[in-house]
CSV table of C-alpha atoms in Angstrom, one decimal:
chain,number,residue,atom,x,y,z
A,1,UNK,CA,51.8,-79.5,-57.8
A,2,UNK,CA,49.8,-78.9,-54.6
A,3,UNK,CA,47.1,-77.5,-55.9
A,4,UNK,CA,44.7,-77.5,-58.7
A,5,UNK,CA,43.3,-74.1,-59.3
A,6,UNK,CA,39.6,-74.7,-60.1
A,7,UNK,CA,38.3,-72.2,-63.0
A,8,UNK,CA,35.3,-73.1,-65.7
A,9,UNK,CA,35.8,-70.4,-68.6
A,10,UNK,CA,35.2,-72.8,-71.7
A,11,UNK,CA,36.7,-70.4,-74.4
A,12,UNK,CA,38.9,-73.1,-74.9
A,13,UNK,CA,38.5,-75.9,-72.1
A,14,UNK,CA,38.3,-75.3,-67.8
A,15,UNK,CA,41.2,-74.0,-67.0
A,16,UNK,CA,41.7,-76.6,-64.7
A,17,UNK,CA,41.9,-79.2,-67.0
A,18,UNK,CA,44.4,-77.7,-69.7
A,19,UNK,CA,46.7,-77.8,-66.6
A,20,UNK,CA,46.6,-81.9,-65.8
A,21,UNK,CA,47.0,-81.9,-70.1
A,22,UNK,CA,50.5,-79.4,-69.9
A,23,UNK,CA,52.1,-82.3,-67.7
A,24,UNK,CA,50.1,-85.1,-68.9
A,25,UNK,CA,49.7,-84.8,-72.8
A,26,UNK,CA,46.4,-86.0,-74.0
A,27,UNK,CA,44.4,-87.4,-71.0
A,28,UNK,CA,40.2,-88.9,-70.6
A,29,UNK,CA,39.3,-85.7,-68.9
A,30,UNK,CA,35.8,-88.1,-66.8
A,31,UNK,CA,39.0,-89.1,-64.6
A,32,UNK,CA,39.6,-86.3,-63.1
A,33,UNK,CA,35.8,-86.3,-61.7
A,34,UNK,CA,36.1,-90.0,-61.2
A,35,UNK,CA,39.2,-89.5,-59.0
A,36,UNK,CA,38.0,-86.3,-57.1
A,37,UNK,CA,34.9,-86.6,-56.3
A,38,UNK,CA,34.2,-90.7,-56.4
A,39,UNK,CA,37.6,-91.0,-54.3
A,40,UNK,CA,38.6,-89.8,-51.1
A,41,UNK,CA,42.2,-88.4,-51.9
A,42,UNK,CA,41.0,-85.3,-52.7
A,43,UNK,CA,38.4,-82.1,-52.2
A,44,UNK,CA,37.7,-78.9,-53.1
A,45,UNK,CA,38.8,-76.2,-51.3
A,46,UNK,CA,39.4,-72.3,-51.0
A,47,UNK,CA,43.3,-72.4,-50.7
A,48,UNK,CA,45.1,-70.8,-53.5
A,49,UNK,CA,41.3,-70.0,-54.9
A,50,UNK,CA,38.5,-72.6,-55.4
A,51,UNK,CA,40.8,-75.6,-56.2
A,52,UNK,CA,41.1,-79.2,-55.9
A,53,UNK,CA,43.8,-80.3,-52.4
A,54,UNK,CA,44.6,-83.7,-51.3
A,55,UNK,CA,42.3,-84.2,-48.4
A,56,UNK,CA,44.9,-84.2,-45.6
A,57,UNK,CA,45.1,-80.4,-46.4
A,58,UNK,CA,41.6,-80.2,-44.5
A,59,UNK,CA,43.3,-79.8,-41.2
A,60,UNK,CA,46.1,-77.3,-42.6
A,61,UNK,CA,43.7,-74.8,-43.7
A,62,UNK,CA,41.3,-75.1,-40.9
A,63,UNK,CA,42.6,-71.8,-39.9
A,64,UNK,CA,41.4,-70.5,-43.0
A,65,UNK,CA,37.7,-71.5,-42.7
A,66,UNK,CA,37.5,-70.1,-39.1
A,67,UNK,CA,38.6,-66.3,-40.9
A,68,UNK,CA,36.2,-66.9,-43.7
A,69,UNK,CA,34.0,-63.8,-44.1
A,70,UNK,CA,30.8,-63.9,-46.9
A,71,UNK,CA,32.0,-61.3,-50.0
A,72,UNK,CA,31.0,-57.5,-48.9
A,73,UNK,CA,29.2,-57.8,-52.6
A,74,UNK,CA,27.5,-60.5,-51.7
A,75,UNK,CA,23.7,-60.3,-51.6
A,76,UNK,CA,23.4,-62.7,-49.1
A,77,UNK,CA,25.1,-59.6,-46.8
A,78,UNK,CA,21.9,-57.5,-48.0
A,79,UNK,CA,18.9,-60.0,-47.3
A,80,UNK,CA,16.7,-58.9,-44.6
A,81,UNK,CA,16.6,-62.6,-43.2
A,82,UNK,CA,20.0,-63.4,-43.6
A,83,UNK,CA,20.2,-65.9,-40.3
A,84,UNK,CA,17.3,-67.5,-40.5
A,85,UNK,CA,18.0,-68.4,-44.4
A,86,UNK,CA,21.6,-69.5,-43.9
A,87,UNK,CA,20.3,-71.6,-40.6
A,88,UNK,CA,17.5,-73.3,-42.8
A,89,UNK,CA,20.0,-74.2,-46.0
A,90,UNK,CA,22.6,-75.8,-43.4
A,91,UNK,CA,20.0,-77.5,-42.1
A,92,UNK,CA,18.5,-78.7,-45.6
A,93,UNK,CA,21.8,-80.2,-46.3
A,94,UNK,CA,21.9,-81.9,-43.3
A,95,UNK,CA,18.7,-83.7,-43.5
A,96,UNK,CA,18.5,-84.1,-47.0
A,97,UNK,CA,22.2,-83.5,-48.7
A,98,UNK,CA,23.4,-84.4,-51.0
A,99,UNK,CA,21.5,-81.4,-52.6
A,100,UNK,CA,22.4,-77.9,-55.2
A,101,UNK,CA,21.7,-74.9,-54.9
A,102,UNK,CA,18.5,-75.1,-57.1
A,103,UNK,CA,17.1,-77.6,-54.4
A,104,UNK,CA,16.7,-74.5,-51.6
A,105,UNK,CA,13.7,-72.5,-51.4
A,106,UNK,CA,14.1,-69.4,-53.9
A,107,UNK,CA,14.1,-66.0,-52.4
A,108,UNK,CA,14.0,-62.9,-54.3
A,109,UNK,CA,17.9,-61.3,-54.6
A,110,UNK,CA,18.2,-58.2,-53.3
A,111,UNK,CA,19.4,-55.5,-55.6
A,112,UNK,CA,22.7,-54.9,-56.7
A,113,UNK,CA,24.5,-53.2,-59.0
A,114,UNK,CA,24.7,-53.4,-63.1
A,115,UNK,CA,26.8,-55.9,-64.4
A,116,UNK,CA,27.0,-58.1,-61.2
A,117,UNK,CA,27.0,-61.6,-60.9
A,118,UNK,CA,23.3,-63.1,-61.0
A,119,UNK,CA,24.1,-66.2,-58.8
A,120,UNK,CA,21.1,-66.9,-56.9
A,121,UNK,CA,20.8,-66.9,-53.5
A,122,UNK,CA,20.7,-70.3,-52.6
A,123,UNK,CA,24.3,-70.7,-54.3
A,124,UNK,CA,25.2,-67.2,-52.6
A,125,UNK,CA,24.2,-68.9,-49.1
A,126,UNK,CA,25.9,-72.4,-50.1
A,127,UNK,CA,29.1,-71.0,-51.2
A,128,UNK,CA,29.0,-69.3,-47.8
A,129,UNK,CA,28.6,-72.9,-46.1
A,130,UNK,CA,31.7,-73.7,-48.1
A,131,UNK,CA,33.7,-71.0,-46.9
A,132,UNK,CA,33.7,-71.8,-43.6
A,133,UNK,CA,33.7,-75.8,-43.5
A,134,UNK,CA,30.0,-76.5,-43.1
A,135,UNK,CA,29.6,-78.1,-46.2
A,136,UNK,CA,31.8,-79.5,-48.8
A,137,UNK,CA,31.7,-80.4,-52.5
A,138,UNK,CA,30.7,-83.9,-52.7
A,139,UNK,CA,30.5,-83.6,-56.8
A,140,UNK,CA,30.0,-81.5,-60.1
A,141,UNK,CA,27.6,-82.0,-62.6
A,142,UNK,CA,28.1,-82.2,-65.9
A,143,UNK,CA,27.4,-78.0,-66.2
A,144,UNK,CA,29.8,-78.0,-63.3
A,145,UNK,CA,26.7,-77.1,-60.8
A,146,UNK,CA,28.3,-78.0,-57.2
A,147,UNK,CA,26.9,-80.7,-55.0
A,148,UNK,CA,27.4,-80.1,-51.6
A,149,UNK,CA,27.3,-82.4,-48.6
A,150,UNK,CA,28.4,-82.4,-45.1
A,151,UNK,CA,32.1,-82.6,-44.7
A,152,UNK,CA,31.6,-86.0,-43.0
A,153,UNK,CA,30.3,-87.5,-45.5
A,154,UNK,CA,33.2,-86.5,-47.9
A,155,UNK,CA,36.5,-86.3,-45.5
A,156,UNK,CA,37.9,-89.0,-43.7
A,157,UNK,CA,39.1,-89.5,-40.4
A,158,UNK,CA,41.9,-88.4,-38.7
A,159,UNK,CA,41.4,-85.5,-41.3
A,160,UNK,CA,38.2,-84.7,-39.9
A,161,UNK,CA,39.0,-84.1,-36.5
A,162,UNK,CA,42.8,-83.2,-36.8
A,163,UNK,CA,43.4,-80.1,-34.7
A,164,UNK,CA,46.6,-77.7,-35.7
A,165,UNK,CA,47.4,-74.5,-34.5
A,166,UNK,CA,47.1,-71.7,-37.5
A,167,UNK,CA,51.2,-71.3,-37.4
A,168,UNK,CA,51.4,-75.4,-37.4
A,169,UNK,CA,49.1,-75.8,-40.3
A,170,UNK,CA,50.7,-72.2,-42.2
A,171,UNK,CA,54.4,-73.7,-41.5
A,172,UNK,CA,53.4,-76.9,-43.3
A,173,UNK,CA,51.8,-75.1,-46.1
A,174,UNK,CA,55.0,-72.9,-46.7
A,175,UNK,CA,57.1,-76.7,-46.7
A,176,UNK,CA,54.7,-77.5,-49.1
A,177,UNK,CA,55.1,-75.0,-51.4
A,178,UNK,CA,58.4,-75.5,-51.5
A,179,UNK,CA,58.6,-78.8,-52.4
A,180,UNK,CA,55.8,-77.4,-55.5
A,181,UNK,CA,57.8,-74.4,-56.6
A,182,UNK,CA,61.5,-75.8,-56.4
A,183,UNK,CA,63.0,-72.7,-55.6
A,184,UNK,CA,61.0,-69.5,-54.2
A,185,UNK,CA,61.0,-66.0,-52.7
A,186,UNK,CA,59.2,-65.4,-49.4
A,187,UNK,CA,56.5,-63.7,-51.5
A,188,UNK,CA,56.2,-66.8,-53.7
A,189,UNK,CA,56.0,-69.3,-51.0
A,190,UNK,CA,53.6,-67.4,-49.0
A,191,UNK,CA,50.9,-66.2,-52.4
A,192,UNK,CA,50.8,-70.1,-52.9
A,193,UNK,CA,48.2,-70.5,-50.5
A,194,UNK,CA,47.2,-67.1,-50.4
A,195,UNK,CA,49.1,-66.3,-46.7
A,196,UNK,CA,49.7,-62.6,-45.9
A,197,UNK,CA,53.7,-62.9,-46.1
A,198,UNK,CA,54.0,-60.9,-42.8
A,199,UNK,CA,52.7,-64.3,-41.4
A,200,UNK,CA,55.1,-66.3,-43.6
A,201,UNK,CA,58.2,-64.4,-42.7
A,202,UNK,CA,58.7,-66.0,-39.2
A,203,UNK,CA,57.2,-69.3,-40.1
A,204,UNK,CA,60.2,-69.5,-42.7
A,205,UNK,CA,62.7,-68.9,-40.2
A,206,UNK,CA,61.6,-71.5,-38.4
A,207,UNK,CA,61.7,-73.7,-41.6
A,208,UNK,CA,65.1,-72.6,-42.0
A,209,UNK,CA,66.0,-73.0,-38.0
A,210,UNK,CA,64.7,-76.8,-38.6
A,211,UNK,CA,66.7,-77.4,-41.7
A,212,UNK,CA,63.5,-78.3,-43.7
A,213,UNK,CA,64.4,-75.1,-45.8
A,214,UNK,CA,67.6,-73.6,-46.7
A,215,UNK,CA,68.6,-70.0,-48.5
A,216,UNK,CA,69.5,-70.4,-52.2
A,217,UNK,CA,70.7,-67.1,-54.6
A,218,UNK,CA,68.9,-67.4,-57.8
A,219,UNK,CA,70.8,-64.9,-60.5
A,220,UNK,CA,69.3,-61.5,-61.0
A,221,UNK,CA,66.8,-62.5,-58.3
A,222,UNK,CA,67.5,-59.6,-55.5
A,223,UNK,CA,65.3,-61.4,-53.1
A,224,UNK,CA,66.4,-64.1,-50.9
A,225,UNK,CA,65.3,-67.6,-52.6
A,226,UNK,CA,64.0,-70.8,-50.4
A,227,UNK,CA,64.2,-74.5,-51.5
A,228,UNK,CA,64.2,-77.9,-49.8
A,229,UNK,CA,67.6,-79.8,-49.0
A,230,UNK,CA,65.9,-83.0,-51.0
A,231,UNK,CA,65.2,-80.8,-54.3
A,232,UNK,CA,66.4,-82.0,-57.2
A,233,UNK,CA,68.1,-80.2,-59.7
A,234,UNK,CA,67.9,-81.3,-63.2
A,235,UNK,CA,70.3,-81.1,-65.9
A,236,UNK,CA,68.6,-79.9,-68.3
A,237,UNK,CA,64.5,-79.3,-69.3
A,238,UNK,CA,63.2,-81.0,-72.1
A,239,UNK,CA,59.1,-79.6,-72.6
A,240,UNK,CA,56.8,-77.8,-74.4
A,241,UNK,CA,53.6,-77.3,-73.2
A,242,UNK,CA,51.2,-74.6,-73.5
A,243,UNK,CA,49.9,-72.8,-70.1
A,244,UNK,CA,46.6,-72.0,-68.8
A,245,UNK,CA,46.7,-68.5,-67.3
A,246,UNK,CA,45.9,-70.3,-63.8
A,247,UNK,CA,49.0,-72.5,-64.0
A,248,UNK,CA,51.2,-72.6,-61.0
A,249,UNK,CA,54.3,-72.0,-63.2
A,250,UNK,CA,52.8,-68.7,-64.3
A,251,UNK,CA,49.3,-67.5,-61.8
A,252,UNK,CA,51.8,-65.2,-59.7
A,253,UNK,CA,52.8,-62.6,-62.5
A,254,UNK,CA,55.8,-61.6,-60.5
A,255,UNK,CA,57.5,-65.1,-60.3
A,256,UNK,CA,56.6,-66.0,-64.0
A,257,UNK,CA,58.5,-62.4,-64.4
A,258,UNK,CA,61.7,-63.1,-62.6
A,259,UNK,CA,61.6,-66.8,-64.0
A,260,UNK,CA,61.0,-65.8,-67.7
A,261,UNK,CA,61.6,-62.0,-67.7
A,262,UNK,CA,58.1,-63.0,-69.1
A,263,UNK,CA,54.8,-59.7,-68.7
A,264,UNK,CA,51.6,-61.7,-68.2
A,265,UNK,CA,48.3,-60.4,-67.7
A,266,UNK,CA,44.9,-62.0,-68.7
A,267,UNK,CA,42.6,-59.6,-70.7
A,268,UNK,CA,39.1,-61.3,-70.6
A,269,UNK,CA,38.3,-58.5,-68.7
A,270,UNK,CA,39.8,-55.7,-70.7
A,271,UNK,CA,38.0,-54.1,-73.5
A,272,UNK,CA,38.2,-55.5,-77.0
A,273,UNK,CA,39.7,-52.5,-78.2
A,274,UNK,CA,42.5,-52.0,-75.7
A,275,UNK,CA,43.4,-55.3,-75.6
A,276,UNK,CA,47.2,-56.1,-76.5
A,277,UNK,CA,47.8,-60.0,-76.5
A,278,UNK,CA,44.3,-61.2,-76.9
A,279,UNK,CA,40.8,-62.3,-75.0
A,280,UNK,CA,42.5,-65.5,-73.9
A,281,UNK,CA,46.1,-66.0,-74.1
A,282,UNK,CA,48.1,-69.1,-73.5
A,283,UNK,CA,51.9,-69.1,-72.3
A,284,UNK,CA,54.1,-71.7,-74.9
A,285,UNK,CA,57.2,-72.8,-72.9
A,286,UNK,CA,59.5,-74.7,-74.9
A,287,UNK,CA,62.3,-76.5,-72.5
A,288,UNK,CA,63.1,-73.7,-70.3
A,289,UNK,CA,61.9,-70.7,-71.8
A,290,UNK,CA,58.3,-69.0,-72.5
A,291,UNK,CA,59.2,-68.2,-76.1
A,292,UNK,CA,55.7,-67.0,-76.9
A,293,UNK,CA,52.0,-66.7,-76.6
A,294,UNK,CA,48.9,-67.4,-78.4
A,295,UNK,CA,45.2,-66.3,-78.1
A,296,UNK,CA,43.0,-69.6,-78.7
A,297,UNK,CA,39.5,-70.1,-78.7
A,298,UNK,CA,37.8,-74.0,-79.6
A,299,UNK,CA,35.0,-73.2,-81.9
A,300,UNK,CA,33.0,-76.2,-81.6
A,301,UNK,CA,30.3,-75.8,-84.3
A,302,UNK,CA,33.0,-76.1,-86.9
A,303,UNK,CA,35.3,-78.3,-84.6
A,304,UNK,CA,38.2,-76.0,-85.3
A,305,UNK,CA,40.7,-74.8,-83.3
A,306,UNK,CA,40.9,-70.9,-84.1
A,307,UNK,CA,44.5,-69.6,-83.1
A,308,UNK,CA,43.5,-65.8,-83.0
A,309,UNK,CA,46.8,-64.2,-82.3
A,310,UNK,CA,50.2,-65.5,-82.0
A,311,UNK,CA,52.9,-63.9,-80.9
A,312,UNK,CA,56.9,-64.8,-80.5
A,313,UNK,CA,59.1,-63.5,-77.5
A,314,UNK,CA,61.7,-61.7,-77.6
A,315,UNK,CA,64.9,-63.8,-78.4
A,316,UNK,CA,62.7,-66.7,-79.2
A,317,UNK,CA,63.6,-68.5,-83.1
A,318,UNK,CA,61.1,-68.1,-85.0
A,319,UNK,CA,61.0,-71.4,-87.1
A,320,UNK,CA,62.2,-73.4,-83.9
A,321,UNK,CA,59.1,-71.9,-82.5
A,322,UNK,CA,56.6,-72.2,-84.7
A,323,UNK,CA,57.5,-76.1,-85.3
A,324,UNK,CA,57.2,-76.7,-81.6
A,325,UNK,CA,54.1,-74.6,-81.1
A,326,UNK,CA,52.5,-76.4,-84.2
A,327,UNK,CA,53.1,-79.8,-82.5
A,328,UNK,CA,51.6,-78.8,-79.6
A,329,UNK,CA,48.6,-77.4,-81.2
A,330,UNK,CA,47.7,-80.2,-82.9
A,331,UNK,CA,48.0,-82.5,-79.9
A,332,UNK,CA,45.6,-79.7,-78.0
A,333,UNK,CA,43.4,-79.7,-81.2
A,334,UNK,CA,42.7,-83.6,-81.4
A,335,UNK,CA,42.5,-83.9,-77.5
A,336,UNK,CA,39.5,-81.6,-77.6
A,337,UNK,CA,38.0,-83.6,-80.3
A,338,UNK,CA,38.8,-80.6,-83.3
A,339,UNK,CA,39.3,-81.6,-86.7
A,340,UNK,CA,41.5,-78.0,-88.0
A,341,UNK,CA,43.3,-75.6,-87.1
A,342,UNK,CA,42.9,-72.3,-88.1
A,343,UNK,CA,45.7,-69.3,-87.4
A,344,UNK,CA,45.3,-65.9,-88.5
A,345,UNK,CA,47.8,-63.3,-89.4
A,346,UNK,CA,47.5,-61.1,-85.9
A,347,UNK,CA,50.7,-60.9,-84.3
A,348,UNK,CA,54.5,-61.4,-85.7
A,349,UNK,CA,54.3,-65.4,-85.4
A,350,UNK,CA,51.4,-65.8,-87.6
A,351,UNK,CA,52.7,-66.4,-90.7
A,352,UNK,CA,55.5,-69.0,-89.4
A,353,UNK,CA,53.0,-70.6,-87.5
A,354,UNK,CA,50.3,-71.1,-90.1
A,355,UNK,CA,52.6,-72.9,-92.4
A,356,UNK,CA,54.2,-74.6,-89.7
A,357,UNK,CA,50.7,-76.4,-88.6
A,358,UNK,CA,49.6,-76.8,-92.6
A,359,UNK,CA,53.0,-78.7,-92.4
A,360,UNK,CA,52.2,-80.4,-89.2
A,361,UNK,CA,48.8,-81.9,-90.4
A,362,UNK,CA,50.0,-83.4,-93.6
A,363,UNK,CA,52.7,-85.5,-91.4
């Protein structure tokens, strides 16, 4: 992994960390804060989205703070002192950072539409800061409010002051990718950073000029595949884990598609009655296949674990499913502190799946 995509929807736990728990099993989750933001190995960053880079990638994606531009939505765009605001919060954090957004002088928000986004406008201006590398994150609190400081209090030297070309530090992002995906189309290398891939194309064929990439066929692929000369191939894959929806294996729907001949799309923003898989639906891979998928949500009142829909893929076995998937749940359950699990009938796996976790807690 190069990148931890930062997201903080709670229906189940922050994205972020249910992707650490897939590789890692059950994990103290206060580590990742302690080693992100009381370390200096890593910061956040816009790079795939928000996420969490190792700090050396500060340099690399200078070239994408220089083209940051504030959201056309944003209603920082519409205050009538936009400059003098933004100039006074930079300074504030200069003088008297580390500081949130609720430290900045309020200022009514401009009106917007229905439905939008009630940040305020100190986080609006902030955020804006962040975009373009005059602040950085310096912590989270425990409602995942940002702290922000200036990036020299946060990134070290020869980080810092590292200057790379934009095709030096894209080239090097493109290697990296590599090196996360194991194998990759031009359009997978290039969405891993979020890089246009009419910019990636000739930066590949350098890679591939330099011998720091070669040209793989991947069956039933019909693009051209990438990998490193030092990947390794193993012999076989021995997992199960269960997926966030912002997991690298799975975030670009067109790789998990050629991978899995697997259809993903989140539906938190779909309406409840046109909905097909669920509100929030989590891949299961089990060794090398997604076999199926399950909508979970962590009701904490009752500390149970409410599987809402489960449903098998095609080809999958259903009791060699349902045993895994059981396991799994279990392990997610008591790593989020839940005492039962609780699986309706929605969706062709429920019945398996149900008895399979009655099963599982008895053992």
């Amino acid at each position: 992994m190069g990148i931890l995509q930062l997201d903080f929807v709670n229906v189940l736990v922050p994205a972020h960390y249910l992707v650490l728990f897939s590789r890692l099993g059950p994990y103290d989750r206060k580590r990742v804060n302690e080693l992100v933001y009381q370390g200096r190995e890593y910061i956040e960053h816009w790079a795939h989205e928000a996420s969490i880079v190792p700090t050396e990638l500060w340099s690399l994606l200078a070239y994408r703070r220089a083209q940051f531009e504030p959201w056309k939505s944003s209603p920082i765009m519409k205050l009538p002192s936009r400059e003098s605001y933004l100039k006074n919060s930079l300074e504030q954090v200069r003088s008297q950072g580390p500081i949130t957004a609720q430290d900045l002088p309020p200022v009514p928000r401009p009106a917007g539409k229905p439905g939008d986004w009630k940040k305020s406008v100190g986080r609006w201006a902030l955020e804006c800061h962040f975009g373009n590398g005059d602040v950085s994150v310096a912590d989270r609190l425990p409602n995942f409010q940002r702290v922000y400081d200036v990036p020299e209090n946060i990134v070290d030297e020869p980080h810092l002051s590292k200057l790379l070309s934009k095709e030096d530090g894209q080239r090097e992002l493109l290697y990296r990718a590599a090196g996360a995906y194991g194998v990759a189309s031009l359009h997978d290398l290039a969405d891993y950073y979020r890089m246009p891939t009419r910019e990636a194309a000739p930066l590949i064929a350098e890679l591939l000029d330099e011998g720091k990439l070669e040209e793989v066929s991947v069956e039933s692929w019909s693009e051209t595949a990438y990998r490193r000369p030092d990947t390794k191939v193993p012999r076989k894959i021995e997992a199960s884990s269960l997926l966030s929806p912002f997991d690298p294996l799975v975030w670009f729907r067109p790789r998990a598609e050629r991978l899995f001949g697997f259809h993903y799309r989140i539906e938190i923003y779909v309406p409840a009655d046109k909905r097909k898989w669920g509100y929030y639906v989590l891949p299961f891979l089990h060794n090398d296949k997604i076999v199926a998928r399950v909508d979970l949500k962590a009701q904490r009142d009752s500390r149970t674990l409410l599987v809402l829909a489960s449903h098998e893929e095609p080809e999958s076995d259903t009791d060699t499913t349902s045993v895994a998937l059981a396991k799994e749940l279990w392990t997610l359950a008591r790593w989020l502190e839940l005492d039962t699990i609780k699986v309706t009938r929605r969706g062709k796996l429920g019945r398996a799946l149900a008895q399979a976790c009655r099963t599982r807690e008895r053992t």
